[in-house]
């Protein structure tokens, strides 16, 4: 009987035969564990997002196992790198024009773009400065500069600089400062010029000023004096499936609590 049907058991499986099944169970458990099929998600993001995006992406990585690698620079520089073939999966820029540019080149995944964040534009001075200026139509920023220069991101290409130029133009102050600029490659470089005392004033986003103890906010520019500050997020062609999950997470209530903590607003 036993010789004819050696494989029929109704009790516990013998230990020798159970071992392969136990090993298989362990393999399955490992395969189903977070990070077992993890992707690396490369994000190109505007320089002004540095601290906030690092903080917002960390819980996503910890809960999913996906690695988020972020390259920070001026939006225009990042868009050009993407156009040149840089292997980015997600692009978060500081204005709509550079998101439009990437889309116009056929580099974005259709239907994945959304407005993620908003921000404010402020005038800053070194933390130790006692300068006081009220921003209003016709305000004398040129006189306040004295012999110094105004730190500003490149107004010909970088979103922060373009917003600043638009606001100063609307307020009638651009002509007094346009030849007295200290243009920087991105908004964080402009911030650093003021923090180091190399420029008596600068124009940056509110979130940048909040991130740098070496500066203080002198006043805020009226929102109506410049185009709305919007940070679009868009997935790029070739992005791994996890990139969509990251995009959804960054717009979630949990992530928005982080964005607010760093001074970002809802997109206007």
Short mmCIF file of C-alpha atoms in Angstrom, two decimals:
data_model
loop_
_atom_site.label_atom_id
_atom_site.label_comp_id
_atom_site.label_asym_id
_atom_site.label_seq_id
_atom_site.Cartn_x
_atom_site.Cartn_y
_atom_site.Cartn_z
CA UNK A 1 0.00 0.00 0.00
CA UNK A 2 2.65 2.50 1.04
CA UNK A 3 4.91 1.45 -1.81
CA UNK A 4 2.14 2.17 -4.32
CA UNK A 5 1.10 5.53 -2.86
CA UNK A 6 4.19 7.00 -1.22
CA UNK A 7 3.10 10.62 -1.69
CA UNK A 8 -0.21 10.53 0.18
CA UNK A 9 0.04 12.13 3.66
CA UNK A 10 -2.75 13.22 5.93
CA UNK A 11 -0.70 14.41 8.86
CA UNK A 12 2.09 16.91 9.18
CA UNK A 13 4.48 17.12 6.26
CA UNK A 14 7.85 15.51 7.01
CA UNK A 15 10.51 18.09 7.81
CA UNK A 16 12.69 17.11 4.86
CA UNK A 17 9.88 17.82 2.41
CA UNK A 18 8.74 20.98 4.18
CA UNK A 19 12.06 22.76 3.76
CA UNK A 20 11.66 23.60 0.03
CA UNK A 21 8.18 24.98 0.68
CA UNK A 22 9.45 27.09 3.57
CA UNK A 23 12.20 28.48 1.35
CA UNK A 24 9.65 29.30 -1.33
CA UNK A 25 7.47 31.09 1.22
CA UNK A 26 10.43 33.19 2.30
CA UNK A 27 11.18 34.11 -1.31
CA UNK A 28 7.57 35.14 -1.88
CA UNK A 29 7.55 37.23 1.28
CA UNK A 30 10.72 38.99 0.20
CA UNK A 31 9.29 39.63 -3.24
CA UNK A 32 6.17 41.21 -1.77
CA UNK A 33 8.07 43.37 0.73
CA UNK A 34 8.32 47.16 0.13
CA UNK A 35 11.28 47.94 -2.09
CA UNK A 36 11.53 44.46 -3.60
CA UNK A 37 10.67 45.88 -7.01
CA UNK A 38 11.85 49.41 -6.28
CA UNK A 39 12.48 51.98 -8.97
CA UNK A 40 14.84 54.93 -8.99
CA UNK A 41 12.90 58.08 -9.83
CA UNK A 42 15.03 60.93 -11.12
CA UNK A 43 13.42 64.33 -10.53
CA UNK A 44 14.58 67.60 -12.07
CA UNK A 45 13.30 70.38 -9.81
CA UNK A 46 13.53 74.17 -9.51
CA UNK A 47 16.24 75.29 -7.08
CA UNK A 48 13.68 76.95 -4.81
CA UNK A 49 12.17 73.55 -3.94
CA UNK A 50 15.31 72.14 -2.29
CA UNK A 51 14.47 71.71 1.40
CA UNK A 52 10.74 71.24 0.92
CA UNK A 53 10.96 68.57 -1.79
CA UNK A 54 13.64 66.66 0.13
CA UNK A 55 11.31 66.58 3.13
CA UNK A 56 8.17 65.78 1.13
CA UNK A 57 9.76 62.92 -0.83
CA UNK A 58 11.32 61.18 2.17
CA UNK A 59 8.12 59.52 3.51
CA UNK A 60 7.28 58.33 -0.02
CA UNK A 61 10.65 56.61 -0.33
CA UNK A 62 10.39 55.08 3.13
CA UNK A 63 6.92 53.65 2.54
CA UNK A 64 7.43 52.38 -1.01
CA UNK A 65 11.11 51.58 -1.23
CA UNK A 66 11.43 53.68 -4.38
CA UNK A 67 14.54 55.85 -4.45
CA UNK A 68 13.95 59.50 -5.31
CA UNK A 69 17.01 61.29 -6.72
CA UNK A 70 16.59 65.03 -7.22
CA UNK A 71 18.69 67.41 -9.31
CA UNK A 72 18.11 71.07 -8.41
CA UNK A 73 18.84 73.99 -10.73
CA UNK A 74 17.15 76.87 -12.53
CA UNK A 75 14.05 75.74 -14.42
CA UNK A 76 15.40 76.92 -17.76
CA UNK A 77 18.66 74.99 -17.32
CA UNK A 78 16.78 71.82 -16.37
CA UNK A 79 14.43 72.12 -19.35
CA UNK A 80 17.41 72.43 -21.69
CA UNK A 81 19.04 69.38 -20.11
CA UNK A 82 15.84 67.38 -20.60
CA UNK A 83 15.73 68.50 -24.22
CA UNK A 84 19.34 67.33 -24.60
CA UNK A 85 18.40 63.85 -23.41
CA UNK A 86 19.02 63.92 -19.66
CA UNK A 87 17.32 60.83 -18.13
CA UNK A 88 14.82 62.60 -15.90
CA UNK A 89 11.47 61.03 -15.02
CA UNK A 90 9.74 64.02 -13.39
CA UNK A 91 10.08 67.75 -14.03
CA UNK A 92 8.92 70.33 -11.46
CA UNK A 93 9.58 73.87 -12.62
CA UNK A 94 8.87 77.30 -11.18
CA UNK A 95 6.69 78.66 -13.97
CA UNK A 96 4.34 77.49 -16.70
CA UNK A 97 6.53 78.57 -19.62
CA UNK A 98 9.25 75.97 -19.08
CA UNK A 99 6.66 73.24 -18.59
CA UNK A 100 5.09 74.42 -21.86
CA UNK A 101 8.52 74.26 -23.48
CA UNK A 102 9.14 70.65 -22.48
CA UNK A 103 5.68 69.69 -23.68
CA UNK A 104 6.16 71.50 -26.99
CA UNK A 105 9.24 69.37 -27.65
CA UNK A 106 7.22 66.18 -27.22
CA UNK A 107 9.15 65.16 -24.11
CA UNK A 108 6.26 64.94 -21.62
CA UNK A 109 3.79 62.11 -21.05
CA UNK A 110 0.37 63.38 -22.15
CA UNK A 111 -2.16 63.95 -19.41
CA UNK A 112 0.35 63.95 -16.53
CA UNK A 113 0.81 67.69 -15.98
CA UNK A 114 -0.74 69.42 -12.98
CA UNK A 115 -0.19 72.68 -11.08
CA UNK A 116 1.42 71.56 -7.84
CA UNK A 117 2.34 74.67 -5.80
CA UNK A 118 2.28 78.44 -5.51
CA UNK A 119 4.66 80.95 -3.92
CA UNK A 120 5.15 84.65 -3.12
CA UNK A 121 7.82 87.11 -4.21
CA UNK A 122 9.66 89.14 -1.55
CA UNK A 123 12.35 91.77 -1.17
CA UNK A 124 15.15 90.67 1.16
CA UNK A 125 18.12 92.25 2.90
CA UNK A 126 20.96 90.78 5.01
CA UNK A 127 19.70 89.69 8.43
CA UNK A 128 21.73 92.39 10.18
CA UNK A 129 20.47 95.17 7.91
CA UNK A 130 18.12 97.75 9.38
CA UNK A 131 16.83 98.88 5.98
CA UNK A 132 13.10 99.50 5.70
CA UNK A 133 11.26 99.82 2.39
CA UNK A 134 7.56 99.72 1.68
CA UNK A 135 6.85 98.25 -1.74
CA UNK A 136 4.33 100.40 -3.59
CA UNK A 137 3.97 102.01 -7.03
CA UNK A 138 6.96 104.27 -7.65
CA UNK A 139 8.92 103.07 -4.59
CA UNK A 140 12.55 104.24 -4.59
CA UNK A 141 14.42 100.95 -4.69
CA UNK A 142 17.18 102.49 -6.82
CA UNK A 143 17.89 105.10 -4.14
CA UNK A 144 17.86 102.45 -1.41
CA UNK A 145 20.57 100.46 -3.20
CA UNK A 146 23.07 103.28 -2.72
CA UNK A 147 26.28 102.07 -4.36
CA UNK A 148 25.20 98.44 -4.16
CA UNK A 149 23.44 96.11 -6.58
CA UNK A 150 20.16 94.23 -6.56
CA UNK A 151 20.58 90.44 -6.40
CA UNK A 152 18.15 88.79 -8.77
CA UNK A 153 17.94 85.55 -10.74
CA UNK A 154 18.64 86.03 -14.44
CA UNK A 155 15.56 88.00 -15.58
CA UNK A 156 15.95 86.85 -19.19
CA UNK A 157 15.43 83.15 -18.45
CA UNK A 158 15.00 82.15 -14.80
CA UNK A 159 11.39 82.25 -13.52
CA UNK A 160 12.22 84.10 -10.28
CA UNK A 161 14.03 86.78 -12.25
CA UNK A 162 11.21 87.10 -14.75
CA UNK A 163 8.64 87.50 -11.97
CA UNK A 164 10.86 90.12 -10.34
CA UNK A 165 11.28 92.09 -13.56
CA UNK A 166 7.53 91.95 -14.23
CA UNK A 167 6.74 93.22 -10.74
CA UNK A 168 9.31 96.02 -10.76
CA UNK A 169 8.11 97.09 -14.21
CA UNK A 170 4.49 97.16 -13.07
CA UNK A 171 5.47 99.23 -10.02
CA UNK A 172 7.55 101.69 -12.05
CA UNK A 173 10.86 100.73 -10.42
CA UNK A 174 12.56 98.68 -13.14
CA UNK A 175 14.24 101.53 -15.03
CA UNK A 176 15.98 102.68 -11.84
CA UNK A 177 17.59 99.27 -11.16
CA UNK A 178 17.98 97.46 -14.49
CA UNK A 179 21.60 98.66 -14.87
CA UNK A 180 22.37 97.94 -11.24
CA UNK A 181 21.64 94.22 -11.07
CA UNK A 182 23.70 91.37 -9.67
CA UNK A 183 22.17 88.64 -11.88
CA UNK A 184 22.54 85.05 -10.68
CA UNK A 185 22.12 81.69 -12.39
CA UNK A 186 19.22 80.73 -10.13
CA UNK A 187 17.22 82.09 -7.23
CA UNK A 188 19.32 80.32 -4.59
CA UNK A 189 22.46 81.98 -5.95
CA UNK A 190 20.75 85.36 -5.66
CA UNK A 191 19.74 84.49 -2.09
CA UNK A 192 23.34 83.68 -1.23
CA UNK A 193 24.59 87.04 -2.51
CA UNK A 194 22.38 88.79 0.03
CA UNK A 195 23.09 86.34 2.85
CA UNK A 196 26.80 86.99 2.40
CA UNK A 197 26.29 90.76 2.39
CA UNK A 198 27.52 91.05 -1.19
CA UNK A 199 24.27 92.76 -2.19
CA UNK A 200 22.18 95.05 0.04
CA UNK A 201 18.89 93.80 -1.40
CA UNK A 202 17.59 90.88 -3.41
CA UNK A 203 14.36 89.52 -4.80
CA UNK A 204 13.55 85.87 -4.14
CA UNK A 205 10.61 83.65 -3.29
CA UNK A 206 9.25 83.74 0.24
CA UNK A 207 10.23 80.09 0.69
CA UNK A 208 13.87 80.90 -0.12
CA UNK A 209 13.95 83.65 2.49
CA UNK A 210 12.44 81.27 5.06
CA UNK A 211 15.18 78.73 4.36
CA UNK A 212 18.10 81.14 4.85
CA UNK A 213 18.79 82.61 8.33
CA UNK A 214 21.26 85.06 6.82
CA UNK A 215 18.49 87.19 5.31
CA UNK A 216 15.28 88.86 6.41
CA UNK A 217 12.16 89.79 4.48
CA UNK A 218 11.83 93.55 4.00
CA UNK A 219 8.45 93.46 2.27
CA UNK A 220 6.38 91.34 -0.10
CA UNK A 221 5.54 92.25 -3.68
CA UNK A 222 1.84 92.58 -4.49
CA UNK A 223 0.60 89.38 -6.12
CA UNK A 224 -1.18 91.44 -8.77
CA UNK A 225 2.12 93.00 -9.91
CA UNK A 226 3.42 89.83 -11.54
CA UNK A 227 2.03 86.67 -13.17
CA UNK A 228 0.89 84.01 -10.67
CA UNK A 229 3.81 81.97 -9.36
CA UNK A 230 2.96 78.39 -10.25
CA UNK A 231 5.01 75.20 -10.02
CA UNK A 232 3.80 72.66 -12.59
CA UNK A 233 4.78 69.00 -12.29
CA UNK A 234 4.90 66.78 -15.37
CA UNK A 235 6.07 63.22 -16.05
CA UNK A 236 8.54 62.69 -18.86
CA UNK A 237 8.60 60.00 -21.49
CA UNK A 238 10.39 56.87 -20.30
CA UNK A 239 9.48 57.49 -16.66
CA UNK A 240 9.04 54.34 -14.54
CA UNK A 241 5.56 53.48 -13.31
CA UNK A 242 6.50 54.63 -9.81
CA UNK A 243 6.92 58.20 -11.08
CA UNK A 244 3.15 58.51 -11.37
CA UNK A 245 2.79 57.35 -7.76
CA UNK A 246 5.27 60.03 -6.68
CA UNK A 247 3.39 62.72 -8.60
CA UNK A 248 0.12 61.72 -6.94
CA UNK A 249 1.77 61.60 -3.51
CA UNK A 250 3.32 65.08 -3.85
CA UNK A 251 -0.18 66.48 -4.38
CA UNK A 252 -1.68 64.55 -1.46
CA UNK A 253 -2.87 66.03 1.82
CA UNK A 254 0.11 64.51 3.64
CA UNK A 255 2.62 66.14 1.30
CA UNK A 256 0.74 69.45 1.30
CA UNK A 257 1.25 69.69 5.04
CA UNK A 258 4.99 69.60 4.35
CA UNK A 259 4.76 72.16 1.56
CA UNK A 260 2.89 74.56 3.85
CA UNK A 261 5.49 74.14 6.56
CA UNK A 262 8.12 75.43 4.15
CA UNK A 263 6.00 78.38 3.03
CA UNK A 264 4.52 77.14 -0.24
CA UNK A 265 0.91 77.87 -1.07
CA UNK A 266 -1.79 76.23 -3.13
CA UNK A 267 -1.44 77.12 -6.83
CA UNK A 268 -3.35 80.28 -7.65
#
